[in-house]
Amino acid sequence: MRFAVVRSSAPGCEPSCPEWISAEGAIEAGTPAQLKRILKKLGRRKLPIIVNSPGGNVDAALQIGRIIRKNKLDIAVGTTKFSDCWPGMKDCRANDGKGAAYFGIASDGGAMCNSACPLMLAGGVGRVVGGWAHLGVHQITTTHFRTKRQYRTTYRVVRGKKYKITTETVTQDNVGYKTYEMSKALERRLSAYLREMGVGRGVLDRMKATPASDIRQISLADMLTMKLVTSRDSLDILTLAGICRRSPAPRNCREIPANAKPAKVAAIEAKAGPSQPAQVPLSQPAKA
């Protein structure tokens, strides 16, 4: 997952505009550490998270949810369309002197929060999923890692006594497997987490009832019933340019003067890797 701090590029927004943390991509084992780094750089600023994710690592999603709740952040499902410069773009100087590294517009059109992502979403204090966004769940895929090794040991007999000379691996095979049904232990963990976040059990029931090979979209009405979202609003309540004209202005609004220096916080991006469905890895090495 890639995190970036973005300032609204909506016309007429300046000098006071909303800012947010764009979170895009699969949730991986290192994603919680990435989020912690960007929050540390932001200091006391409390920016909402706009997430667009196909899912990924369940344990990481739970950690992220708790980080979000601990920092009292809001979250919405949406995508960010960057203006001029975007994360990963080299030598872009278009935003120099504008007071922010990245500018863009947030939208829920085509945005998704699937698989393990709703567990991350549950951590938000305020949680919104607009009418054009998709939120879906399914069973958890648990990957068991087992390695079967065969060894060859060389001995030498000296005066009737056997001494071991070398031991080497002859073959090493991966005999791991995957399960597609939630274990009782994992169900208890997820149930306790959702209770902790104030979300109803209905989310977990939908997960259990949907095969891992499928995605079941949850309607906004059902999300409200399950308390997975806190209102019928969309991400506009967090990112629309006009919110900064209120008095008092929301905490994610920032006024910057002309010819300002670039923001210190820009983007934190994970190394490229394949997107994964919701998974819980279990490491179980074995010898044979």
PDB file of C-alpha atoms in Angstrom:
ATOM      1  CA  MET A   1       0.000   0.000   0.000  1.00  0.00           C
ATOM      2  CA  ARG A   2       1.150   3.516  -0.838  1.00  0.00           C
ATOM      3  CA  PHE A   3       0.431   6.445   1.484  1.00  0.00           C
ATOM      4  CA  ALA A   4       0.611  10.089   0.387  1.00  0.00           C
ATOM      5  CA  VAL A   5      -0.499  13.371   1.941  1.00  0.00           C
ATOM      6  CA  VAL A   6      -2.649  15.228  -0.597  1.00  0.00           C
ATOM      7  CA  ARG A   7      -4.027  18.777  -0.722  1.00  0.00           C
ATOM      8  CA  SER A   8      -7.224  19.566  -2.624  1.00  0.00           C
ATOM      9  CA  SER A   9      -6.647  21.097  -6.051  1.00  0.00           C
ATOM     10  CA  ALA A  10     -10.277  22.208  -6.438  1.00  0.00           C
ATOM     11  CA  PRO A  11     -10.666  25.627  -8.118  1.00  0.00           C
ATOM     12  CA  GLY A  12     -11.173  28.471  -5.651  1.00  0.00           C
ATOM     13  CA  CYS A  13      -9.956  26.377  -2.752  1.00  0.00           C
ATOM     14  CA  GLU A  14      -6.866  28.354  -1.725  1.00  0.00           C
ATOM     15  CA  PRO A  15      -5.583  29.654   0.586  1.00  0.00           C
ATOM     16  CA  SER A  16      -7.347  27.244   2.991  1.00  0.00           C
ATOM     17  CA  CYS A  17      -7.882  23.737   1.616  1.00  0.00           C
ATOM     18  CA  PRO A  18      -8.645  20.276   2.984  1.00  0.00           C
ATOM     19  CA  GLU A  19      -5.855  17.708   3.077  1.00  0.00           C
ATOM     20  CA  TRP A  20      -5.988  13.945   3.495  1.00  0.00           C
ATOM     21  CA  ILE A  21      -3.898  10.771   3.489  1.00  0.00           C
ATOM     22  CA  SER A  22      -4.367   8.814   0.272  1.00  0.00           C
ATOM     23  CA  ALA A  23      -4.019   5.047   0.895  1.00  0.00           C
ATOM     24  CA  GLU A  24      -3.943   2.960  -2.292  1.00  0.00           C
ATOM     25  CA  GLY A  25      -3.153  -0.696  -2.949  1.00  0.00           C
ATOM     26  CA  ALA A  26      -2.969  -4.048  -1.218  1.00  0.00           C
ATOM     27  CA  ILE A  27      -2.572  -4.348   2.566  1.00  0.00           C
ATOM     28  CA  GLU A  28       0.716  -6.107   3.269  1.00  0.00           C
ATOM     29  CA  ALA A  29       2.666  -7.116   6.364  1.00  0.00           C
ATOM     30  CA  GLY A  30       4.718  -3.905   6.274  1.00  0.00           C
ATOM     31  CA  THR A  31       1.764  -1.554   5.762  1.00  0.00           C
ATOM     32  CA  PRO A  32       1.178  -0.773   9.483  1.00  0.00           C
ATOM     33  CA  ALA A  33       4.789   0.414   9.821  1.00  0.00           C
ATOM     34  CA  GLN A  34       4.375   2.626   6.737  1.00  0.00           C
ATOM     35  CA  LEU A  35       1.289   4.261   8.253  1.00  0.00           C
ATOM     36  CA  LYS A  36       3.071   4.824  11.560  1.00  0.00           C
ATOM     37  CA  ARG A  37       5.922   6.581   9.755  1.00  0.00           C
ATOM     38  CA  ILE A  38       3.683   9.005   7.908  1.00  0.00           C
ATOM     39  CA  LEU A  39       1.639   9.746  11.057  1.00  0.00           C
ATOM     40  CA  LYS A  40       4.845  10.433  12.972  1.00  0.00           C
ATOM     41  CA  LYS A  41       5.889  12.951  10.321  1.00  0.00           C
ATOM     42  CA  LEU A  42       2.477  14.631  10.510  1.00  0.00           C
ATOM     43  CA  GLY A  43       2.895  15.138  14.248  1.00  0.00           C
ATOM     44  CA  ARG A  44      -0.292  16.441  15.859  1.00  0.00           C
ATOM     45  CA  ARG A  45      -2.151  16.894  12.580  1.00  0.00           C
ATOM     46  CA  LYS A  46      -5.188  14.620  12.249  1.00  0.00           C
ATOM     47  CA  LEU A  47      -5.863  13.972   8.572  1.00  0.00           C
ATOM     48  CA  PRO A  48      -8.596  11.620   7.333  1.00  0.00           C
ATOM     49  CA  ILE A  49      -7.623   8.544   5.344  1.00  0.00           C
ATOM     50  CA  ILE A  50      -9.067   8.006   1.856  1.00  0.00           C
ATOM     51  CA  VAL A  51      -8.599   4.315   1.070  1.00  0.00           C
ATOM     52  CA  ASN A  52      -8.870   2.304  -2.134  1.00  0.00           C
ATOM     53  CA  SER A  53      -7.799  -1.304  -1.595  1.00  0.00           C
ATOM     54  CA  PRO A  54      -8.570  -4.825  -2.871  1.00  0.00           C
ATOM     55  CA  GLY A  55      -7.660  -6.247   0.550  1.00  0.00           C
ATOM     56  CA  GLY A  56      -4.674  -8.285   1.662  1.00  0.00           C
ATOM     57  CA  ASN A  57      -3.165  -9.382   4.964  1.00  0.00           C
ATOM     58  CA  VAL A  58      -5.731  -9.748   7.764  1.00  0.00           C
ATOM     59  CA  ASP A  59      -3.297  -9.306  10.663  1.00  0.00           C
ATOM     60  CA  ALA A  60      -1.977  -6.104   9.081  1.00  0.00           C
ATOM     61  CA  ALA A  61      -5.531  -4.816   8.527  1.00  0.00           C
ATOM     62  CA  LEU A  62      -6.301  -5.306  12.233  1.00  0.00           C
ATOM     63  CA  GLN A  63      -3.117  -3.480  13.217  1.00  0.00           C
ATOM     64  CA  ILE A  64      -3.936  -0.589  10.878  1.00  0.00           C
ATOM     65  CA  GLY A  65      -7.463  -0.354  12.255  1.00  0.00           C
ATOM     66  CA  ARG A  66      -6.131  -0.040  15.787  1.00  0.00           C
ATOM     67  CA  ILE A  67      -3.569   2.586  14.712  1.00  0.00           C
ATOM     68  CA  ILE A  68      -6.347   4.609  13.083  1.00  0.00           C
ATOM     69  CA  ARG A  69      -8.554   4.365  16.181  1.00  0.00           C
ATOM     70  CA  LYS A  70      -5.692   5.220  18.547  1.00  0.00           C
ATOM     71  CA  ASN A  71      -4.991   8.370  16.520  1.00  0.00           C
ATOM     72  CA  LYS A  72      -8.724   9.226  16.328  1.00  0.00           C
ATOM     73  CA  LEU A  73      -8.770   9.480  12.536  1.00  0.00           C
ATOM     74  CA  ASP A  74     -11.714   9.418  10.143  1.00  0.00           C
ATOM     75  CA  ILE A  75     -11.702   7.191   7.066  1.00  0.00           C
ATOM     76  CA  ALA A  76     -13.576   7.025   3.768  1.00  0.00           C
ATOM     77  CA  VAL A  77     -13.494   4.781   0.711  1.00  0.00           C
ATOM     78  CA  GLY A  78     -12.265   6.685  -2.332  1.00  0.00           C
ATOM     79  CA  THR A  79      -9.570   7.251  -4.917  1.00  0.00           C
ATOM     80  CA  THR A  80      -7.329  10.267  -5.414  1.00  0.00           C
ATOM     81  CA  LYS A  81      -6.676  11.731  -8.860  1.00  0.00           C
ATOM     82  CA  PHE A  82      -3.388  13.605  -8.629  1.00  0.00           C
ATOM     83  CA  SER A  83      -2.679  16.891 -10.398  1.00  0.00           C
ATOM     84  CA  ASP A  84       0.707  17.533 -12.054  1.00  0.00           C
ATOM     85  CA  CYS A  85       2.892  15.447  -9.701  1.00  0.00           C
ATOM     86  CA  TRP A  86       2.064  12.060  -8.225  1.00  0.00           C
ATOM     87  CA  PRO A  87       3.856   9.588  -5.909  1.00  0.00           C
ATOM     88  CA  GLY A  88       6.700   7.814  -7.655  1.00  0.00           C
ATOM     89  CA  MET A  89       7.079  10.502 -10.321  1.00  0.00           C
ATOM     90  CA  LYS A  90      10.722  11.543 -10.569  1.00  0.00           C
ATOM     91  CA  ASP A  91      11.984  15.117 -10.784  1.00  0.00           C
ATOM     92  CA  CYS A  92       8.536  16.734 -10.819  1.00  0.00           C
ATOM     93  CA  ARG A  93       8.857  20.414  -9.871  1.00  0.00           C
ATOM     94  CA  ALA A  94       5.343  21.567 -10.801  1.00  0.00           C
ATOM     95  CA  ASN A  95       4.310  21.971  -7.147  1.00  0.00           C
ATOM     96  CA  ASP A  96       7.398  23.858  -5.983  1.00  0.00           C
ATOM     97  CA  GLY A  97       6.441  26.936  -4.004  1.00  0.00           C
ATOM     98  CA  LYS A  98       2.845  25.811  -3.529  1.00  0.00           C
ATOM     99  CA  GLY A  99       3.252  24.512   0.029  1.00  0.00           C
ATOM    100  CA  ALA A 100       2.400  20.868  -0.672  1.00  0.00           C
ATOM    101  CA  ALA A 101       4.078  18.001  -2.492  1.00  0.00           C
ATOM    102  CA  TYR A 102       0.867  16.569  -3.958  1.00  0.00           C
ATOM    103  CA  PHE A 103      -2.435  18.054  -5.049  1.00  0.00           C
ATOM    104  CA  GLY A 104      -5.514  16.191  -6.227  1.00  0.00           C
ATOM    105  CA  ILE A 105      -9.229  15.512  -6.137  1.00  0.00           C
ATOM    106  CA  ALA A 106     -10.816  12.675  -4.146  1.00  0.00           C
ATOM    107  CA  SER A 107     -13.709  10.700  -5.612  1.00  0.00           C
ATOM    108  CA  ASP A 108     -15.626   7.558  -4.680  1.00  0.00           C
ATOM    109  CA  GLY A 109     -16.388   6.617  -8.301  1.00  0.00           C
ATOM    110  CA  GLY A 110     -15.034   3.104  -8.868  1.00  0.00           C
ATOM    111  CA  ALA A 111     -13.311   3.002  -5.470  1.00  0.00           C
ATOM    112  CA  MET A 112     -13.235  -0.262  -3.545  1.00  0.00           C
ATOM    113  CA  CYS A 113     -12.662  -1.591  -0.055  1.00  0.00           C
ATOM    114  CA  ASN A 114     -12.779  -5.369  -0.301  1.00  0.00           C
ATOM    115  CA  SER A 115     -11.679  -8.467   1.561  1.00  0.00           C
ATOM    116  CA  ALA A 116      -9.501  -7.399   4.534  1.00  0.00           C
ATOM    117  CA  CYS A 117      -9.988  -3.675   3.825  1.00  0.00           C
ATOM    118  CA  PRO A 118     -13.307  -3.399   5.759  1.00  0.00           C
ATOM    119  CA  LEU A 119     -11.367  -4.473   8.872  1.00  0.00           C
ATOM    120  CA  MET A 120      -9.086  -1.475   8.328  1.00  0.00           C
ATOM    121  CA  LEU A 121     -12.120   0.740   7.710  1.00  0.00           C
ATOM    122  CA  ALA A 122     -13.645  -0.351  11.027  1.00  0.00           C
ATOM    123  CA  GLY A 123     -10.873   1.496  12.881  1.00  0.00           C
ATOM    124  CA  GLY A 124     -12.049   4.935  11.814  1.00  0.00           C
ATOM    125  CA  VAL A 125     -13.830   7.189  14.296  1.00  0.00           C
ATOM    126  CA  GLY A 126     -15.945   8.493  11.420  1.00  0.00           C
ATOM    127  CA  ARG A 127     -16.457   5.925   8.634  1.00  0.00           C
ATOM    128  CA  VAL A 128     -18.098   6.693   5.284  1.00  0.00           C
ATOM    129  CA  VAL A 129     -18.641   4.747   2.065  1.00  0.00           C
ATOM    130  CA  GLY A 130     -20.297   6.797  -0.679  1.00  0.00           C
ATOM    131  CA  GLY A 131     -22.912   5.536  -3.098  1.00  0.00           C
ATOM    132  CA  TRP A 132     -20.416   5.083  -5.938  1.00  0.00           C
ATOM    133  CA  ALA A 133     -17.896   3.113  -3.874  1.00  0.00           C
ATOM    134  CA  HIS A 134     -17.879  -0.658  -3.408  1.00  0.00           C
ATOM    135  CA  LEU A 135     -17.330  -2.506  -0.137  1.00  0.00           C
ATOM    136  CA  GLY A 136     -17.212  -6.295  -0.220  1.00  0.00           C
ATOM    137  CA  VAL A 137     -16.316  -9.205   2.042  1.00  0.00           C
ATOM    138  CA  HIS A 138     -15.637 -12.941   1.801  1.00  0.00           C
ATOM    139  CA  GLN A 139     -14.140 -15.869   3.688  1.00  0.00           C
ATOM    140  CA  ILE A 140     -10.571 -15.686   4.937  1.00  0.00           C
ATOM    141  CA  THR A 141      -7.868 -17.616   3.103  1.00  0.00           C
ATOM    142  CA  THR A 142      -5.330 -19.078   5.536  1.00  0.00           C
ATOM    143  CA  THR A 143      -1.980 -20.099   4.078  1.00  0.00           C
ATOM    144  CA  HIS A 144      -0.049 -22.801   5.955  1.00  0.00           C
ATOM    145  CA  PHE A 145       3.653 -22.997   5.161  1.00  0.00           C
ATOM    146  CA  ARG A 146       5.343 -26.382   5.628  1.00  0.00           C
ATOM    147  CA  THR A 147       8.710 -27.465   4.288  1.00  0.00           C
ATOM    148  CA  LYS A 148       9.707 -31.110   3.873  1.00  0.00           C
ATOM    149  CA  ARG A 149      13.455 -31.679   3.874  1.00  0.00           C
ATOM    150  CA  GLN A 150      15.484 -34.843   3.307  1.00  0.00           C
ATOM    151  CA  TYR A 151      19.042 -34.968   4.598  1.00  0.00           C
ATOM    152  CA  ARG A 152      22.103 -37.044   3.752  1.00  0.00           C
ATOM    153  CA  THR A 153      24.621 -37.581   6.535  1.00  0.00           C
ATOM    154  CA  THR A 154      28.134 -38.895   5.944  1.00  0.00           C
ATOM    155  CA  TYR A 155      29.848 -40.898   8.703  1.00  0.00           C
ATOM    156  CA  ARG A 156      33.347 -42.287   9.140  1.00  0.00           C
ATOM    157  CA  VAL A 157      34.153 -45.303  11.264  1.00  0.00           C
ATOM    158  CA  VAL A 158      37.487 -45.106  13.054  1.00  0.00           C
ATOM    159  CA  ARG A 159      38.586 -48.010  15.274  1.00  0.00           C
ATOM    160  CA  GLY A 160      35.037 -49.177  15.674  1.00  0.00           C
ATOM    161  CA  LYS A 161      33.585 -45.763  16.480  1.00  0.00           C
ATOM    162  CA  LYS A 162      31.256 -43.878  14.112  1.00  0.00           C
ATOM    163  CA  TYR A 163      31.848 -40.147  13.639  1.00  0.00           C
ATOM    164  CA  LYS A 164      29.525 -37.778  11.760  1.00  0.00           C
ATOM    165  CA  ILE A 165      31.409 -35.910   9.053  1.00  0.00           C
ATOM    166  CA  THR A 166      28.794 -33.876   7.153  1.00  0.00           C
ATOM    167  CA  THR A 167      25.042 -33.351   6.915  1.00  0.00           C
ATOM    168  CA  GLU A 168      23.559 -31.829   3.782  1.00  0.00           C
ATOM    169  CA  THR A 169      20.078 -31.213   2.451  1.00  0.00           C
ATOM    170  CA  VAL A 170      19.285 -33.505  -0.460  1.00  0.00           C
ATOM    171  CA  THR A 171      15.761 -32.279  -1.262  1.00  0.00           C
ATOM    172  CA  GLN A 172      13.515 -29.512   0.031  1.00  0.00           C
ATOM    173  CA  ASP A 173       9.864 -29.444  -0.953  1.00  0.00           C
ATOM    174  CA  ASN A 174       7.101 -27.013  -0.126  1.00  0.00           C
ATOM    175  CA  VAL A 175       4.194 -29.057   1.201  1.00  0.00           C
ATOM    176  CA  GLY A 176       2.142 -26.083   2.398  1.00  0.00           C
ATOM    177  CA  TYR A 177      -1.564 -25.747   1.812  1.00  0.00           C
ATOM    178  CA  LYS A 178      -4.424 -23.277   2.026  1.00  0.00           C
ATOM    179  CA  THR A 179      -7.720 -23.410   3.856  1.00  0.00           C
ATOM    180  CA  TYR A 180     -10.745 -21.373   2.848  1.00  0.00           C
ATOM    181  CA  GLU A 181     -12.880 -21.558   5.963  1.00  0.00           C
ATOM    182  CA  MET A 182     -12.452 -19.412   9.035  1.00  0.00           C
ATOM    183  CA  SER A 183     -11.108 -21.228  12.080  1.00  0.00           C
ATOM    184  CA  LYS A 184     -12.865 -20.827  15.432  1.00  0.00           C
ATOM    185  CA  ALA A 185      -9.804 -19.077  16.848  1.00  0.00           C
ATOM    186  CA  LEU A 186      -9.750 -16.546  14.015  1.00  0.00           C
ATOM    187  CA  GLU A 187     -13.496 -16.028  14.273  1.00  0.00           C
ATOM    188  CA  ARG A 188     -13.098 -15.161  17.964  1.00  0.00           C
ATOM    189  CA  ARG A 189     -10.289 -12.707  17.149  1.00  0.00           C
ATOM    190  CA  LEU A 190     -12.287 -10.933  14.464  1.00  0.00           C
ATOM    191  CA  SER A 191     -15.425 -10.874  16.601  1.00  0.00           C
ATOM    192  CA  ALA A 192     -13.499  -9.303  19.501  1.00  0.00           C
ATOM    193  CA  TYR A 193     -11.898  -6.738  17.173  1.00  0.00           C
ATOM    194  CA  LEU A 194     -15.216  -5.658  15.643  1.00  0.00           C
ATOM    195  CA  ARG A 195     -16.732  -5.341  19.138  1.00  0.00           C
ATOM    196  CA  GLU A 196     -13.752  -3.229  20.170  1.00  0.00           C
ATOM    197  CA  MET A 197     -14.407  -0.923  17.204  1.00  0.00           C
ATOM    198  CA  GLY A 198     -18.148  -0.700  17.848  1.00  0.00           C
ATOM    199  CA  VAL A 199     -19.081  -2.617  14.686  1.00  0.00           C
ATOM    200  CA  GLY A 200     -21.848  -5.220  14.656  1.00  0.00           C
ATOM    201  CA  ARG A 201     -21.350  -8.945  14.153  1.00  0.00           C
ATOM    202  CA  GLY A 202     -23.252  -8.819  10.873  1.00  0.00           C
ATOM    203  CA  VAL A 203     -20.004  -8.041   9.053  1.00  0.00           C
ATOM    204  CA  LEU A 204     -18.449 -11.269  10.310  1.00  0.00           C
ATOM    205  CA  ASP A 205     -21.560 -13.267   9.400  1.00  0.00           C
ATOM    206  CA  ARG A 206     -21.385 -11.961   5.815  1.00  0.00           C
ATOM    207  CA  MET A 207     -17.714 -12.887   5.635  1.00  0.00           C
ATOM    208  CA  LYS A 208     -18.384 -16.443   6.776  1.00  0.00           C
ATOM    209  CA  ALA A 209     -21.287 -16.878   4.361  1.00  0.00           C
ATOM    210  CA  THR A 210     -19.335 -15.826   1.251  1.00  0.00           C
ATOM    211  CA  PRO A 211     -16.844 -18.199  -0.447  1.00  0.00           C
ATOM    212  CA  ALA A 212     -13.241 -17.017  -0.621  1.00  0.00           C
ATOM    213  CA  SER A 213     -13.461 -17.134  -4.423  1.00  0.00           C
ATOM    214  CA  ASP A 214     -16.295 -14.582  -4.423  1.00  0.00           C
ATOM    215  CA  ILE A 215     -16.921 -11.059  -3.094  1.00  0.00           C
ATOM    216  CA  ARG A 216     -20.239 -10.060  -1.565  1.00  0.00           C
ATOM    217  CA  GLN A 217     -20.975  -6.363  -1.755  1.00  0.00           C
ATOM    218  CA  ILE A 218     -22.674  -4.870   1.301  1.00  0.00           C
ATOM    219  CA  SER A 219     -25.304  -2.200   0.706  1.00  0.00           C
ATOM    220  CA  LEU A 220     -25.136   1.170   2.443  1.00  0.00           C
ATOM    221  CA  ALA A 221     -28.349   0.383   4.337  1.00  0.00           C
ATOM    222  CA  ASP A 222     -26.811  -2.834   5.678  1.00  0.00           C
ATOM    223  CA  MET A 223     -23.537  -1.083   6.526  1.00  0.00           C
ATOM    224  CA  LEU A 224     -25.522   1.385   8.626  1.00  0.00           C
ATOM    225  CA  THR A 225     -27.359  -1.453  10.375  1.00  0.00           C
ATOM    226  CA  MET A 226     -24.047  -3.217  11.059  1.00  0.00           C
ATOM    227  CA  LYS A 227     -22.511   0.097  12.233  1.00  0.00           C
ATOM    228  CA  LEU A 228     -19.707  -0.373   9.731  1.00  0.00           C
ATOM    229  CA  VAL A 229     -20.336   3.209   8.583  1.00  0.00           C
ATOM    230  CA  THR A 230     -21.270   6.088  10.850  1.00  0.00           C
ATOM    231  CA  SER A 231     -23.425   8.053   8.382  1.00  0.00           C
ATOM    232  CA  ARG A 232     -24.883   8.049   4.863  1.00  0.00           C
ATOM    233  CA  ASP A 233     -22.350  10.662   3.760  1.00  0.00           C
ATOM    234  CA  SER A 234     -19.608  10.260   1.176  1.00  0.00           C
ATOM    235  CA  LEU A 235     -15.976  11.331   1.307  1.00  0.00           C
ATOM    236  CA  ASP A 236     -17.116  14.857   0.363  1.00  0.00           C
ATOM    237  CA  ILE A 237     -17.617  15.626   4.053  1.00  0.00           C
ATOM    238  CA  LEU A 238     -13.846  15.167   4.464  1.00  0.00           C
ATOM    239  CA  THR A 239     -12.378  16.391   1.165  1.00  0.00           C
ATOM    240  CA  LEU A 240     -14.760  18.890  -0.485  1.00  0.00           C
ATOM    241  CA  ALA A 241     -13.116  22.307  -0.881  1.00  0.00           C
ATOM    242  CA  GLY A 242     -16.066  24.151   0.668  1.00  0.00           C
ATOM    243  CA  ILE A 243     -15.692  22.527   4.084  1.00  0.00           C
ATOM    244  CA  CYS A 244     -12.835  24.902   4.915  1.00  0.00           C
ATOM    245  CA  ARG A 245     -15.176  27.904   4.755  1.00  0.00           C
ATOM    246  CA  ARG A 246     -16.995  26.692   7.847  1.00  0.00           C
ATOM    247  CA  SER A 247     -16.409  28.227  11.237  1.00  0.00           C
ATOM    248  CA  PRO A 248     -14.621  26.602  12.840  1.00  0.00           C
ATOM    249  CA  ALA A 249     -12.933  24.895   9.890  1.00  0.00           C
ATOM    250  CA  PRO A 250     -12.415  21.112  10.087  1.00  0.00           C
ATOM    251  CA  ARG A 251      -9.102  19.985  11.519  1.00  0.00           C
ATOM    252  CA  ASN A 252      -7.827  18.730   8.142  1.00  0.00           C
ATOM    253  CA  CYS A 253      -7.981  22.249   6.629  1.00  0.00           C
ATOM    254  CA  ARG A 254      -4.678  24.088   6.321  1.00  0.00           C
ATOM    255  CA  GLU A 255      -4.043  27.639   5.206  1.00  0.00           C
ATOM    256  CA  ILE A 256      -0.788  28.253   3.384  1.00  0.00           C
ATOM    257  CA  PRO A 257       0.700  31.555   2.177  1.00  0.00           C
ATOM    258  CA  ALA A 258       1.858  32.237  -1.363  1.00  0.00           C
ATOM    259  CA  ASN A 259       5.380  31.038  -2.257  1.00  0.00           C
ATOM    260  CA  ALA A 260       5.336  28.529   0.589  1.00  0.00           C
ATOM    261  CA  LYS A 261       7.980  25.867   1.012  1.00  0.00           C
ATOM    262  CA  PRO A 262       7.100  22.285  -0.017  1.00  0.00           C
ATOM    263  CA  ALA A 263       5.547  20.156   2.714  1.00  0.00           C
ATOM    264  CA  LYS A 264       7.935  17.888   4.590  1.00  0.00           C
ATOM    265  CA  VAL A 265       5.551  14.930   4.453  1.00  0.00           C
ATOM    266  CA  ALA A 266       5.127  13.564   0.934  1.00  0.00           C
ATOM    267  CA  ALA A 267       4.616   9.857   0.324  1.00  0.00           C
ATOM    268  CA  ILE A 268       5.555   6.500   1.775  1.00  0.00           C
ATOM    269  CA  GLU A 269       5.305   3.609  -0.631  1.00  0.00           C
ATOM    270  CA  ALA A 270       5.727  -0.126  -0.220  1.00  0.00           C
ATOM    271  CA  LYS A 271       7.934  -2.128  -2.537  1.00  0.00           C
ATOM    272  CA  ALA A 272       5.998  -3.482  -5.480  1.00  0.00           C
ATOM    273  CA  GLY A 273       4.318  -6.816  -4.813  1.00  0.00           C
ATOM    274  CA  PRO A 274       1.316  -8.843  -5.945  1.00  0.00           C
ATOM    275  CA  SER A 275      -2.129  -8.014  -4.583  1.00  0.00           C
ATOM    276  CA  GLN A 276      -3.500 -10.663  -2.253  1.00  0.00           C
ATOM    277  CA  PRO A 277      -6.956 -11.635  -1.046  1.00  0.00           C
ATOM    278  CA  ALA A 278      -7.605 -11.645   2.690  1.00  0.00           C
ATOM    279  CA  GLN A 279      -5.029 -14.015   4.143  1.00  0.00           C
ATOM    280  CA  VAL A 280      -3.692 -15.156   7.484  1.00  0.00           C
ATOM    281  CA  PRO A 281      -0.184 -16.683   7.139  1.00  0.00           C
ATOM    282  CA  LEU A 282       0.796 -19.494   9.483  1.00  0.00           C
ATOM    283  CA  SER A 283       4.440 -20.577   9.518  1.00  0.00           C
ATOM    284  CA  GLN A 284       4.892 -24.262  10.370  1.00  0.00           C
ATOM    285  CA  PRO A 285       8.278 -25.624   9.255  1.00  0.00           C
ATOM    286  CA  ALA A 286       8.704 -29.381   9.435  1.00  0.00           C
ATOM    287  CA  LYS A 287      11.514 -31.817   8.930  1.00  0.00           C
ATOM    288  CA  ALA A 288      11.312 -35.300   7.500  1.00  0.00           C
TER     289      ALA A 288
END
